[in-house]
Tab-separated table of C-alpha atoms in Angstrom:
chain	number	residue	atom	x	y	z
A	1	MET	CA	57.902	-117.996	-66.999
A	2	ARG	CA	55.620	-114.998	-66.478
A	3	LYS	CA	54.813	-111.632	-68.005
A	4	ILE	CA	56.020	-108.588	-66.082
A	5	LEU	CA	56.852	-104.932	-66.597
A	6	LEU	CA	60.500	-103.950	-66.461
A	7	VAL	CA	60.792	-100.369	-65.196
A	8	ARG	CA	63.903	-98.300	-65.796
A	9	PHE	CA	64.751	-95.203	-63.803
A	10	GLY	CA	66.933	-92.321	-64.918
A	11	GLU	CA	68.194	-89.455	-62.780
A	12	VAL	CA	67.667	-91.363	-59.530
A	13	PHE	CA	70.585	-93.578	-60.536
A	14	LEU	CA	72.974	-90.643	-60.022
A	15	LYS	CA	72.109	-90.032	-56.369
A	16	GLY	CA	75.027	-91.906	-54.782
A	17	GLN	CA	74.658	-92.569	-51.066
A	18	ASN	CA	71.167	-90.998	-51.063
A	19	ARG	CA	69.917	-93.418	-53.708
A	20	PRO	CA	68.070	-95.776	-51.295
A	21	PHE	CA	65.853	-92.885	-50.157
A	22	PHE	CA	64.958	-91.946	-53.734
A	23	MET	CA	64.460	-95.573	-54.783
A	24	LYS	CA	62.052	-96.238	-51.931
A	25	LYS	CA	60.027	-93.152	-52.843
A	26	LEU	CA	59.936	-94.201	-56.499
A	27	THR	CA	58.963	-97.790	-55.712
A	28	ASP	CA	56.230	-96.635	-53.320
A	29	HIS	CA	54.795	-94.259	-55.941
A	30	ILE	CA	54.732	-96.985	-58.596
A	31	GLN	CA	52.988	-99.337	-56.167
A	32	GLU	CA	50.379	-96.695	-55.418
A	33	ALA	CA	49.887	-96.002	-59.131
A	34	VAL	CA	49.178	-99.658	-60.013
A	35	ARG	CA	47.253	-100.603	-56.878
A	36	SER	CA	43.849	-100.532	-58.560
A	37	VAL	CA	45.013	-102.884	-61.343
A	38	GLY	CA	46.393	-105.411	-58.878
A	39	GLY	CA	50.070	-104.868	-59.627
A	40	HIS	CA	52.844	-106.045	-57.311
A	41	VAL	CA	56.026	-103.935	-57.350
A	42	TRP	CA	59.486	-104.882	-56.187
A	43	LEU	CA	63.035	-103.610	-56.548
A	44	GLY	CA	65.644	-105.876	-58.029
A	45	GLU	CA	69.231	-105.356	-59.095
A	46	GLY	CA	69.206	-102.123	-61.098
A	47	ARG	CA	65.552	-102.419	-62.096
A	48	ILE	CA	62.042	-102.101	-60.696
A	49	TYR	CA	59.599	-104.837	-61.644
A	50	VAL	CA	55.798	-104.985	-61.752
A	51	SER	CA	53.881	-108.269	-61.868
A	52	ASP	CA	50.428	-109.723	-61.157
A	53	PHE	CA	48.550	-106.951	-62.982
A	54	THR	CA	45.027	-107.466	-64.319
A	55	ASP	CA	45.307	-105.031	-67.255
A	56	ILE	CA	48.751	-104.642	-68.793
A	57	ASP	CA	47.882	-101.625	-70.976
A	58	GLU	CA	46.407	-99.672	-68.074
A	59	CYS	CA	49.300	-100.702	-65.855
A	60	ILE	CA	51.797	-99.395	-68.415
A	61	ARG	CA	49.872	-96.131	-68.758
A	62	ARG	CA	49.963	-95.586	-65.018
A	63	VAL	CA	53.639	-96.465	-64.550
A	64	THR	CA	54.774	-94.206	-67.406
A	65	ARG	CA	53.130	-91.273	-65.589
A	66	VAL	CA	55.126	-91.738	-62.373
A	67	PHE	CA	57.823	-89.095	-62.020
A	68	GLY	CA	61.236	-90.741	-61.848
A	69	VAL	CA	60.438	-93.502	-64.347
A	70	HIS	CA	62.533	-93.334	-67.504
A	71	SER	CA	60.922	-96.113	-69.561
A	72	VAL	CA	58.837	-99.269	-69.270
A	73	SER	CA	59.083	-102.545	-71.179
A	74	PRO	CA	56.588	-105.389	-71.262
A	75	ALA	CA	58.876	-108.330	-70.568
A	76	VAL	CA	59.045	-112.046	-69.962
A	77	GLU	CA	60.766	-113.300	-66.812
A	78	MET	CA	62.161	-116.828	-66.965
A	79	GLU	CA	64.820	-119.028	-65.438
A	80	LYS	CA	68.275	-118.292	-66.789
A	81	ASP	CA	69.881	-121.741	-66.575
A	82	ASP	CA	68.406	-123.029	-69.869
A	83	PHE	CA	69.757	-120.808	-72.628
A	84	ASN	CA	67.999	-122.823	-75.345
A	85	ALA	CA	64.675	-121.972	-73.688
A	86	ILE	CA	65.685	-118.299	-73.608
A	87	CYS	CA	66.439	-118.393	-77.348
A	88	ALA	CA	63.145	-120.154	-78.070
A	89	GLU	CA	61.210	-117.486	-76.162
A	90	ALA	CA	63.113	-114.743	-78.025
A	91	VAL	CA	61.983	-116.312	-81.305
A	92	GLU	CA	58.348	-116.371	-80.167
A	93	MET	CA	58.469	-112.739	-79.058
A	94	MET	CA	59.917	-111.685	-82.421
A	95	ARG	CA	57.633	-113.892	-84.547
A	96	PRO	CA	54.895	-111.235	-85.144
A	97	LEU	CA	57.473	-108.689	-86.295
A	98	SER	CA	59.102	-107.954	-89.654
A	99	GLY	CA	61.873	-105.723	-90.900
A	100	THR	CA	65.265	-105.411	-89.227
A	101	PHE	CA	66.438	-106.221	-85.727
A	102	LYS	CA	69.371	-106.626	-83.432
A	103	VAL	CA	69.904	-108.325	-80.083
A	104	LEU	CA	71.311	-106.465	-77.111
A	105	ALA	CA	72.402	-108.289	-73.973
A	106	ARG	CA	73.258	-107.138	-70.489
A	107	ARG	CA	74.797	-109.657	-68.106
A	108	SER	CA	74.909	-108.379	-64.538
A	109	ASP	CA	75.429	-111.955	-63.310
A	110	LYS	CA	79.129	-112.290	-64.123
A	111	LYS	CA	79.060	-116.018	-63.263
A	112	TYR	CA	76.771	-116.733	-66.171
A	113	PRO	CA	78.582	-119.034	-68.629
A	114	LEU	CA	77.935	-116.847	-71.680
A	115	ASN	CA	79.173	-113.279	-71.885
A	116	SER	CA	77.142	-110.513	-73.511
A	117	PRO	CA	78.585	-110.825	-77.056
A	118	GLU	CA	77.995	-114.588	-76.984
A	119	ILE	CA	74.394	-114.111	-75.824
A	120	MET	CA	73.765	-111.628	-78.628
A	121	ARG	CA	75.398	-113.803	-81.288
A	122	GLN	CA	73.652	-117.038	-80.347
A	123	ALA	CA	70.215	-115.518	-79.753
A	124	GLY	CA	70.435	-113.459	-82.955
A	125	GLY	CA	71.415	-116.536	-84.951
A	126	CYS	CA	68.492	-118.479	-83.532
A	127	ILE	CA	66.042	-115.696	-84.452
A	128	LEU	CA	67.444	-115.470	-87.985
A	129	SER	CA	67.237	-119.218	-88.564
A	130	HIS	CA	63.580	-119.402	-87.497
A	131	LEU	CA	62.191	-116.085	-88.795
A	132	PRO	CA	63.153	-115.397	-92.436
A	133	GLN	CA	61.073	-112.169	-92.492
A	134	LEU	CA	63.674	-110.555	-90.219
A	135	LYS	CA	67.131	-109.265	-91.144
A	136	VAL	CA	69.932	-107.952	-88.945
A	137	ASP	CA	70.764	-104.233	-88.760
A	138	VAL	CA	73.011	-103.348	-85.839
A	139	ASN	CA	73.030	-99.604	-86.568
A	140	ASN	CA	69.399	-98.614	-87.100
A	141	PRO	CA	67.136	-101.611	-86.477
A	142	ASP	CA	63.337	-101.545	-86.485
A	143	HIS	CA	63.289	-103.776	-83.385
A	144	VAL	CA	65.652	-104.521	-80.515
A	145	MET	CA	65.469	-107.788	-78.602
A	146	MET	CA	66.846	-107.040	-75.136
A	147	ILE	CA	68.073	-109.959	-73.034
A	148	GLU	CA	69.098	-109.155	-69.465
A	149	ILE	CA	70.679	-111.753	-67.246
A	150	ARG	CA	70.099	-110.661	-63.665
A	151	GLU	CA	68.482	-112.613	-60.838
A	152	LYS	CA	66.630	-114.307	-63.699
A	153	ALA	CA	66.493	-113.809	-67.443
A	154	TYR	CA	64.388	-110.901	-68.713
A	155	LEU	CA	63.429	-110.574	-72.375
A	156	SER	CA	61.801	-107.506	-73.899
A	157	VAL	CA	61.324	-105.920	-77.311
A	158	GLU	CA	59.319	-102.753	-76.771
A	159	ARG	CA	60.573	-99.755	-74.757
A	160	ILE	CA	57.893	-97.214	-73.850
A	161	PRO	CA	59.155	-93.754	-72.776
A	162	ALA	CA	57.914	-92.309	-69.471
A	163	VAL	CA	57.825	-88.843	-67.895
A	164	GLU	CA	61.271	-89.084	-66.200
A	165	GLY	CA	62.049	-86.431	-63.573
A	166	MET	CA	62.428	-87.066	-59.840
A	167	PRO	CA	60.160	-89.058	-57.487
A	168	MET	CA	57.405	-87.030	-55.867
A	169	GLY	CA	58.121	-85.752	-52.373
A	170	THR	CA	61.911	-85.798	-52.670
A	171	ASN	CA	62.261	-82.026	-53.155
A	172	GLY	CA	59.762	-80.401	-50.839
A	173	LYS	CA	56.277	-79.034	-51.440
A	174	ALA	CA	54.911	-76.026	-53.332
A	175	CYS	CA	51.517	-74.403	-53.793
A	176	LEU	CA	50.201	-73.994	-57.364
A	177	LEU	CA	47.893	-71.092	-58.209
A	178	LEU	CA	45.607	-73.131	-60.454
A	179	SER	CA	43.309	-71.266	-62.843
A	180	GLY	CA	41.161	-72.785	-65.557
A	181	GLY	CA	43.618	-71.759	-68.264
A	182	ILE	CA	46.267	-73.590	-70.237
A	183	ASP	CA	49.357	-72.275	-68.446
A	184	SER	CA	49.022	-73.080	-64.748
A	185	PRO	CA	48.497	-76.869	-65.052
A	186	VAL	CA	51.633	-77.076	-67.198
A	187	ALA	CA	53.560	-74.996	-64.656
A	188	GLY	CA	52.470	-77.341	-61.871
A	189	PHE	CA	53.483	-80.371	-63.923
A	190	MET	CA	56.935	-78.957	-64.646
A	191	ILE	CA	57.719	-78.220	-60.995
A	192	ALA	CA	56.215	-81.511	-59.789
A	193	LYS	CA	58.446	-83.323	-62.278
A	194	ARG	CA	61.407	-82.213	-60.184
A	195	GLY	CA	60.096	-84.174	-57.193
A	196	VAL	CA	58.047	-81.339	-55.672
A	197	GLU	CA	54.752	-82.294	-54.028
A	198	LEU	CA	51.831	-80.022	-54.909
A	199	CYS	CA	48.830	-78.427	-53.286
A	200	CYS	CA	46.639	-76.022	-55.266
A	201	VAL	CA	44.770	-72.768	-54.729
A	202	HIS	CA	41.905	-71.761	-57.001
A	203	TYR	CA	39.955	-68.484	-56.830
A	204	HIS	CA	36.227	-68.791	-57.503
A	205	SER	CA	34.041	-65.727	-58.083
A	206	PHE	CA	30.488	-67.026	-57.782
A	207	PRO	CA	28.037	-66.016	-59.258
A	208	TYR	CA	30.245	-64.339	-61.876
A	209	THR	CA	31.996	-67.661	-62.419
A	210	SER	CA	29.848	-70.771	-62.664
A	211	GLU	CA	29.859	-74.162	-60.996
A	212	ARG	CA	31.025	-75.583	-64.338
A	213	ALA	CA	34.104	-73.357	-64.136
A	214	ARG	CA	34.842	-74.701	-60.654
A	215	GLU	CA	34.437	-78.306	-61.823
A	216	LYS	CA	36.700	-77.591	-64.786
A	217	VAL	CA	39.511	-76.589	-62.434
A	218	LEU	CA	38.961	-79.605	-60.194
A	219	GLU	CA	39.123	-81.817	-63.288
A	220	LEU	CA	42.470	-80.213	-64.183
A	221	ALA	CA	43.665	-81.010	-60.655
A	222	ARG	CA	42.517	-84.617	-61.097
A	223	GLN	CA	44.416	-84.842	-64.379
A	224	LEU	CA	47.545	-83.522	-62.669
A	225	SER	CA	47.059	-86.027	-59.849
A	226	GLU	CA	47.627	-88.862	-62.337
A	227	TYR	CA	51.236	-87.701	-62.335
A	228	CYS	CA	51.502	-86.055	-58.912
A	229	GLY	CA	49.394	-88.333	-56.721
A	230	LYS	CA	46.797	-87.119	-54.260
A	231	MET	CA	46.502	-83.343	-53.938
A	232	ARG	CA	44.590	-80.858	-51.844
A	233	VAL	CA	42.806	-78.041	-53.684
A	234	TYR	CA	41.811	-74.885	-51.801
A	235	VAL	CA	38.829	-73.229	-53.505
A	236	VAL	CA	38.860	-69.620	-52.291
A	237	PRO	CA	35.743	-67.400	-52.582
A	238	PHE	CA	37.062	-64.294	-54.284
A	239	THR	CA	33.947	-62.322	-55.237
A	240	GLU	CA	33.942	-59.890	-52.315
A	241	ILE	CA	37.606	-59.025	-52.746
A	242	GLN	CA	37.135	-58.383	-56.459
A	243	MET	CA	34.067	-56.232	-55.893
A	244	GLN	CA	35.840	-54.128	-53.281
A	245	ILE	CA	38.808	-53.646	-55.613
A	246	HIS	CA	36.499	-52.760	-58.530
A	247	GLN	CA	34.513	-50.245	-56.483
A	248	LYS	CA	37.311	-48.518	-54.575
A	249	CYS	CA	40.542	-48.726	-56.591
A	250	PRO	CA	41.619	-47.008	-59.830
A	251	ASP	CA	40.359	-49.022	-62.792
A	252	ASN	CA	43.748	-49.437	-64.457
A	253	TYR	CA	45.215	-50.952	-61.259
A	254	THR	CA	42.471	-53.476	-60.490
A	255	THR	CA	44.011	-56.498	-62.226
A	256	LEU	CA	47.341	-56.006	-60.518
A	257	ILE	CA	45.813	-55.420	-57.073
A	258	MET	CA	43.727	-58.554	-57.562
A	259	ARG	CA	46.909	-60.514	-58.312
A	260	ARG	CA	48.530	-59.158	-55.157
A	261	TYR	CA	45.604	-60.431	-53.082
A	262	MET	CA	45.842	-63.814	-54.764
A	263	MET	CA	49.501	-64.072	-53.833
A	264	ARG	CA	48.890	-63.041	-50.226
A	265	ILE	CA	46.134	-65.620	-49.756
A	266	ALA	CA	48.119	-68.332	-51.520
A	267	GLU	CA	51.092	-67.749	-49.230
A	268	ILE	CA	48.934	-68.065	-46.106
A	269	LEU	CA	47.355	-71.312	-47.346
A	270	ALA	CA	50.746	-72.617	-48.489
A	271	ASN	CA	52.178	-72.069	-45.006
A	272	GLN	CA	49.211	-73.862	-43.483
A	273	ASP	CA	49.795	-76.811	-45.828
A	274	GLY	CA	53.537	-77.037	-45.235
A	275	ALA	CA	54.540	-75.737	-48.682
A	276	GLN	CA	57.758	-73.762	-49.109
A	277	ALA	CA	57.108	-71.976	-52.421
A	278	LEU	CA	54.404	-70.734	-54.793
A	279	ILE	CA	54.002	-71.720	-58.465
A	280	THR	CA	52.347	-69.654	-61.193
A	281	GLY	CA	51.939	-70.090	-64.948
A	282	GLU	CA	53.078	-66.578	-65.790
A	283	SER	CA	55.146	-65.819	-68.898
A	284	VAL	CA	56.855	-62.468	-69.467
A	285	GLY	CA	54.753	-60.173	-71.645
A	286	GLN	CA	51.880	-62.584	-72.224
A	287	VAL	CA	49.294	-60.270	-70.606
A	288	ALA	CA	49.356	-56.869	-68.928
A	289	SER	CA	49.903	-58.283	-65.440
A	290	GLN	CA	52.984	-60.198	-66.623
A	291	THR	CA	55.374	-57.414	-67.541
A	292	MET	CA	58.601	-57.163	-65.562
A	293	GLU	CA	57.286	-54.254	-63.499
A	294	ALA	CA	53.944	-55.959	-62.837
A	295	LEU	CA	55.608	-59.183	-61.696
A	296	GLY	CA	57.761	-57.164	-59.350
A	297	CYS	CA	54.644	-55.590	-57.826
A	298	THR	CA	53.036	-58.973	-57.143
A	299	ASP	CA	56.255	-60.489	-55.796
A	300	GLU	CA	56.696	-57.823	-53.140
A	301	VAL	CA	53.622	-58.870	-51.127
A	302	VAL	CA	54.970	-62.356	-50.302
A	303	SER	CA	58.188	-63.650	-48.820
A	304	MET	CA	58.043	-67.180	-50.287
A	305	PRO	CA	59.986	-68.044	-53.438
A	306	ILE	CA	57.805	-67.939	-56.561
A	307	PHE	CA	58.491	-70.543	-59.246
A	308	ARG	CA	57.534	-69.521	-62.793
A	309	PRO	CA	58.683	-72.368	-65.049
A	310	MET	CA	56.931	-70.880	-68.101
A	311	ILE	CA	58.572	-67.476	-67.760
A	312	GLY	CA	60.464	-67.573	-71.076
A	313	MET	CA	58.125	-69.801	-73.083
A	314	ASP	CA	55.987	-68.875	-76.072
A	315	LYS	CA	52.274	-69.678	-75.974
A	316	SER	CA	52.715	-72.283	-78.710
A	317	GLU	CA	55.300	-74.113	-76.590
A	318	ILE	CA	52.967	-74.088	-73.583
A	319	ILE	CA	50.092	-75.424	-75.681
A	320	GLU	CA	52.242	-78.290	-76.964
A	321	ARG	CA	53.171	-79.257	-73.411
A	322	ALA	CA	49.536	-79.064	-72.319
A	323	LYS	CA	48.570	-81.426	-75.137
A	324	LYS	CA	51.357	-83.814	-74.218
A	325	ILE	CA	50.326	-84.098	-70.562
A	326	GLY	CA	46.617	-84.257	-71.389
A	327	THR	CA	45.301	-81.011	-69.888
A	328	PHE	CA	44.823	-78.944	-73.044
A	329	GLU	CA	41.323	-80.145	-73.913
A	330	THR	CA	39.970	-79.439	-70.428
A	331	SER	CA	41.749	-76.077	-70.214
A	332	SER	CA	40.153	-75.091	-73.532
A	333	LEU	CA	36.573	-75.541	-72.289
A	334	PRO	CA	34.817	-72.132	-72.581
A	335	TYR	CA	34.040	-71.603	-68.909
A	336	GLU	CA	35.022	-68.259	-67.404
A	337	ASP	CA	37.429	-67.837	-64.499
A	338	CYS	CA	37.850	-65.040	-61.988
A	339	CYS	CA	40.568	-63.337	-64.022
A	340	THR	CA	37.947	-62.411	-66.634
A	341	VAL	CA	35.680	-60.721	-64.071
A	342	PHE	CA	35.792	-56.899	-63.847
A	343	THR	CA	38.616	-56.723	-66.392
A	344	PRO	CA	39.686	-53.087	-66.963
A	345	LYS	CA	39.768	-51.674	-70.471
A	346	HIS	CA	43.254	-50.224	-70.086
A	347	PRO	CA	45.274	-52.044	-67.381
A	348	THR	CA	48.581	-50.512	-66.488
A	349	THR	CA	51.573	-52.357	-67.888
A	350	HIS	CA	54.382	-50.449	-66.167
A	351	PRO	CA	53.102	-49.887	-62.627
A	352	LYS	CA	54.928	-48.081	-59.858
A	353	LYS	CA	54.977	-49.998	-56.581
A	354	GLU	CA	54.378	-46.909	-54.469
A	355	LEU	CA	51.250	-46.027	-56.482
A	356	ILE	CA	49.886	-49.575	-56.171
A	357	ARG	CA	50.454	-49.522	-52.409
A	358	LYS	CA	48.685	-46.165	-52.176
A	359	ALA	CA	45.720	-47.448	-54.196
A	360	GLU	CA	45.345	-50.409	-51.825
A	361	GLU	CA	45.103	-48.270	-48.693
A	362	VAL	CA	41.340	-47.856	-49.124
A	363	LEU	CA	40.841	-51.604	-48.663
A	364	ASP	CA	40.604	-53.426	-45.338
A	365	SER	CA	43.068	-56.094	-46.442
A	366	ASP	CA	43.246	-58.045	-43.200
A	367	LYS	CA	39.464	-58.365	-42.979
A	368	LEU	CA	39.018	-59.296	-46.627
A	369	ILE	CA	41.759	-61.932	-46.559
A	370	ALA	CA	40.611	-63.440	-43.248
A	371	ALA	CA	37.044	-63.778	-44.539
A	372	ALA	CA	38.163	-65.418	-47.760
A	373	ILE	CA	40.348	-67.937	-45.938
A	374	GLU	CA	37.641	-68.727	-43.407
A	375	GLN	CA	35.202	-69.573	-46.216
A	376	THR	CA	37.701	-71.555	-48.280
A	377	GLU	CA	36.567	-75.000	-49.380
A	378	ILE	CA	39.106	-77.851	-49.277
A	379	VAL	CA	38.774	-80.556	-51.936
A	380	GLU	CA	40.921	-83.695	-51.995
A	381	VAL	CA	41.626	-85.100	-55.482
A	382	GLY	CA	43.460	-88.151	-56.752
């Protein structure tokens, strides 16, 4: 008998003939996640198992953050040929508990002498006879004793929800425009949850933005990497581009022209990194550069698809998601980012594309972009 983690997967189960590919990815990601706590991961019949961990709480925390995992249960693995021993262990696992309970059984080994109703009835009777503080409630119990008869017998009481989604790397790669705000980390999380690998681009305007602002963004990337695995962050020097825009372009167009340069640079770096799409945290109407017309002006300078998972979300919804994934506190640190530098008093909200293009003609775009990319710093996180 030994303690293990029983890992359930969700959407992967529906993948038919492609399931082995997805299962291998998921198993590999779980193994990588628990490596530092000594966990051993293997795939059994309909379940993934983790054993030999040095810290069960930390191991659970890590596994529940792997995309593709539906839930995790601390469990006991034991031989299945002695049903009395199984019932005795069920009693011991339920002993600290009070209130109501029921027993659920799943018997994938159809040669086992007891069927599922018999397992539930006998194990439940044994628990009742030994633990008078417990009562049966089959409809809405406080606790569920799960007994699974597979290669061996697996007993569990607690089921801890995980992030779900699809295993990383099963749906391509995309480049996240990562600011220091609340929105972009959540946007990256939402797209990564669908199995999309991430790289990130951050625009740093030193000395107008500080080293603390840069470290804040890298910390957000590290927090995302707990879900997404190792990521590459491109830190792009953006001061010269912003100064040129501020000095030479109409004031009410500067924010939008800045966004167009960000998209151009991000697309170049995304292509270099093998990404097929860009991700932003934009939401319609949240700021002046996120009106329908403004988004159309930024979209026209790139040919890659642009994913905007927050597009119809309220700020309160985005904040709740940021709190749930653990990025809100870091995003709320009061360090400036490049979007607050040279902000115009009256930015245009309904721009005309032809006027924006005309305003940009005074800039040497190729030279500015090439210089920024040449000086870009690459930081590996995770």
